[in-house]
Amino acid sequence: MHNVRSWSSTSRAAADMPMYDYKCLDCGKESLIVVTLKEHERGEVQCPSCGSKKLQQLFTSFIAHTTKKS
């Protein structure tokens, strides 16, 4: 699965925090979750659909948009 995201489409608060793609091992739903680094490191992330903590992090690609240099 490849996700392409534009930073301009995210809210300012979400752009300041890491976003991780996860797949829930209980309900099978894939979600993009915004969490703090501490929550991510401690495994305190929960599935937004079923509340399970059995999540597998997905590694997806992204495209970085830069401004043109003059």
JSON list of C-alpha atoms in Angstrom, two decimals:
[
{"chain": "A", "resi": 1, "resn": "MET", "atom": "CA", "xyz": [0.00, 0.00, 0.00]},
{"chain": "A", "resi": 2, "resn": "HIS", "atom": "CA", "xyz": [1.38, 3.39, -0.95]},
{"chain": "A", "resi": 3, "resn": "ASN", "atom": "CA", "xyz": [0.01, 6.58, 0.53]},
{"chain": "A", "resi": 4, "resn": "VAL", "atom": "CA", "xyz": [0.66, 9.96, -1.03]},
{"chain": "A", "resi": 5, "resn": "ARG", "atom": "CA", "xyz": [0.00, 12.92, 1.25]},
{"chain": "A", "resi": 6, "resn": "SER", "atom": "CA", "xyz": [0.24, 16.62, 0.78]},
{"chain": "A", "resi": 7, "resn": "TRP", "atom": "CA", "xyz": [1.38, 18.49, 3.88]},
{"chain": "A", "resi": 8, "resn": "SER", "atom": "CA", "xyz": [-0.69, 21.49, 2.79]},
{"chain": "A", "resi": 9, "resn": "SER", "atom": "CA", "xyz": [-3.85, 19.41, 3.22]},
{"chain": "A", "resi": 10, "resn": "THR", "atom": "CA", "xyz": [-3.17, 18.62, 6.88]},
{"chain": "A", "resi": 11, "resn": "SER", "atom": "CA", "xyz": [-4.11, 20.86, 9.76]},
{"chain": "A", "resi": 12, "resn": "ARG", "atom": "CA", "xyz": [-1.32, 22.85, 11.41]},
{"chain": "A", "resi": 13, "resn": "ALA", "atom": "CA", "xyz": [-1.62, 20.88, 14.66]},
{"chain": "A", "resi": 14, "resn": "ALA", "atom": "CA", "xyz": [-1.40, 17.54, 12.84]},
{"chain": "A", "resi": 15, "resn": "ALA", "atom": "CA", "xyz": [1.56, 18.74, 10.77]},
{"chain": "A", "resi": 16, "resn": "ASP", "atom": "CA", "xyz": [3.51, 19.34, 13.99]},
{"chain": "A", "resi": 17, "resn": "MET", "atom": "CA", "xyz": [3.06, 15.74, 15.19]},
{"chain": "A", "resi": 18, "resn": "PRO", "atom": "CA", "xyz": [4.18, 12.47, 13.61]},
{"chain": "A", "resi": 19, "resn": "MET", "atom": "CA", "xyz": [1.63, 10.47, 11.63]},
{"chain": "A", "resi": 20, "resn": "TYR", "atom": "CA", "xyz": [1.86, 6.70, 11.45]},
{"chain": "A", "resi": 21, "resn": "ASP", "atom": "CA", "xyz": [-0.02, 4.18, 9.34]},
{"chain": "A", "resi": 22, "resn": "TYR", "atom": "CA", "xyz": [-1.22, 1.17, 11.30]},
{"chain": "A", "resi": 23, "resn": "LYS", "atom": "CA", "xyz": [-3.20, -1.98, 10.60]},
{"chain": "A", "resi": 24, "resn": "CYS", "atom": "CA", "xyz": [-5.31, -3.35, 13.44]},
{"chain": "A", "resi": 25, "resn": "LEU", "atom": "CA", "xyz": [-4.66, -7.06, 13.94]},
{"chain": "A", "resi": 26, "resn": "ASP", "atom": "CA", "xyz": [-8.10, -7.52, 15.55]},
{"chain": "A", "resi": 27, "resn": "CYS", "atom": "CA", "xyz": [-10.50, -5.75, 13.15]},
{"chain": "A", "resi": 28, "resn": "GLY", "atom": "CA", "xyz": [-8.18, -5.50, 10.10]},
{"chain": "A", "resi": 29, "resn": "LYS", "atom": "CA", "xyz": [-8.79, -1.77, 9.55]},
{"chain": "A", "resi": 30, "resn": "GLU", "atom": "CA", "xyz": [-5.92, 0.43, 8.31]},
{"chain": "A", "resi": 31, "resn": "SER", "atom": "CA", "xyz": [-5.67, 3.90, 9.86]},
{"chain": "A", "resi": 32, "resn": "LEU", "atom": "CA", "xyz": [-3.47, 6.98, 9.74]},
{"chain": "A", "resi": 33, "resn": "ILE", "atom": "CA", "xyz": [-2.96, 7.94, 13.38]},
{"chain": "A", "resi": 34, "resn": "VAL", "atom": "CA", "xyz": [-1.40, 11.15, 14.73]},
{"chain": "A", "resi": 35, "resn": "VAL", "atom": "CA", "xyz": [0.45, 10.39, 17.99]},
{"chain": "A", "resi": 36, "resn": "THR", "atom": "CA", "xyz": [3.18, 11.85, 20.15]},
{"chain": "A", "resi": 37, "resn": "LEU", "atom": "CA", "xyz": [6.61, 10.24, 20.02]},
{"chain": "A", "resi": 38, "resn": "LYS", "atom": "CA", "xyz": [6.15, 9.00, 23.61]},
{"chain": "A", "resi": 39, "resn": "GLU", "atom": "CA", "xyz": [2.84, 7.29, 22.75]},
{"chain": "A", "resi": 40, "resn": "HIS", "atom": "CA", "xyz": [4.45, 5.67, 19.70]},
{"chain": "A", "resi": 41, "resn": "GLU", "atom": "CA", "xyz": [7.54, 4.47, 21.61]},
{"chain": "A", "resi": 42, "resn": "ARG", "atom": "CA", "xyz": [5.49, 3.11, 24.53]},
{"chain": "A", "resi": 43, "resn": "GLY", "atom": "CA", "xyz": [3.01, 1.31, 22.29]},
{"chain": "A", "resi": 44, "resn": "GLU", "atom": "CA", "xyz": [0.10, 3.34, 23.68]},
{"chain": "A", "resi": 45, "resn": "VAL", "atom": "CA", "xyz": [-1.59, 3.61, 20.30]},
{"chain": "A", "resi": 46, "resn": "GLN", "atom": "CA", "xyz": [-5.13, 2.27, 19.96]},
{"chain": "A", "resi": 47, "resn": "CYS", "atom": "CA", "xyz": [-7.21, 1.39, 16.93]},
{"chain": "A", "resi": 48, "resn": "PRO", "atom": "CA", "xyz": [-9.71, 4.23, 16.35]},
{"chain": "A", "resi": 49, "resn": "SER", "atom": "CA", "xyz": [-12.31, 1.68, 15.17]},
{"chain": "A", "resi": 50, "resn": "CYS", "atom": "CA", "xyz": [-12.28, -1.02, 17.84]},
{"chain": "A", "resi": 51, "resn": "GLY", "atom": "CA", "xyz": [-9.93, 0.27, 20.58]},
{"chain": "A", "resi": 52, "resn": "SER", "atom": "CA", "xyz": [-7.48, -2.64, 20.28]},
{"chain": "A", "resi": 53, "resn": "LYS", "atom": "CA", "xyz": [-3.80, -2.09, 21.07]},
{"chain": "A", "resi": 54, "resn": "LYS", "atom": "CA", "xyz": [-2.79, -4.91, 18.70]},
{"chain": "A", "resi": 55, "resn": "LEU", "atom": "CA", "xyz": [-1.54, -2.72, 15.87]},
{"chain": "A", "resi": 56, "resn": "GLN", "atom": "CA", "xyz": [1.08, -3.36, 13.22]},
{"chain": "A", "resi": 57, "resn": "GLN", "atom": "CA", "xyz": [2.88, -0.29, 11.90]},
{"chain": "A", "resi": 58, "resn": "LEU", "atom": "CA", "xyz": [2.82, -0.04, 8.12]},
{"chain": "A", "resi": 59, "resn": "PHE", "atom": "CA", "xyz": [5.72, 1.50, 6.28]},
{"chain": "A", "resi": 60, "resn": "THR", "atom": "CA", "xyz": [4.49, 3.62, 3.40]},
{"chain": "A", "resi": 61, "resn": "SER", "atom": "CA", "xyz": [6.10, 5.97, 0.94]},
{"chain": "A", "resi": 62, "resn": "PHE", "atom": "CA", "xyz": [5.49, 9.69, 0.70]},
{"chain": "A", "resi": 63, "resn": "ILE", "atom": "CA", "xyz": [6.28, 12.53, -1.66]},
{"chain": "A", "resi": 64, "resn": "ALA", "atom": "CA", "xyz": [7.92, 15.67, -0.30]},
{"chain": "A", "resi": 65, "resn": "HIS", "atom": "CA", "xyz": [6.80, 18.82, -2.05]},
{"chain": "A", "resi": 66, "resn": "THR", "atom": "CA", "xyz": [9.33, 21.62, -2.07]},
{"chain": "A", "resi": 67, "resn": "THR", "atom": "CA", "xyz": [9.13, 25.19, -3.26]},
{"chain": "A", "resi": 68, "resn": "LYS", "atom": "CA", "xyz": [10.81, 26.28, -6.46]},
{"chain": "A", "resi": 69, "resn": "LYS", "atom": "CA", "xyz": [14.08, 28.09, -6.08]},
{"chain": "A", "resi": 70, "resn": "SER", "atom": "CA", "xyz": [14.36, 31.35, -7.98]}
]
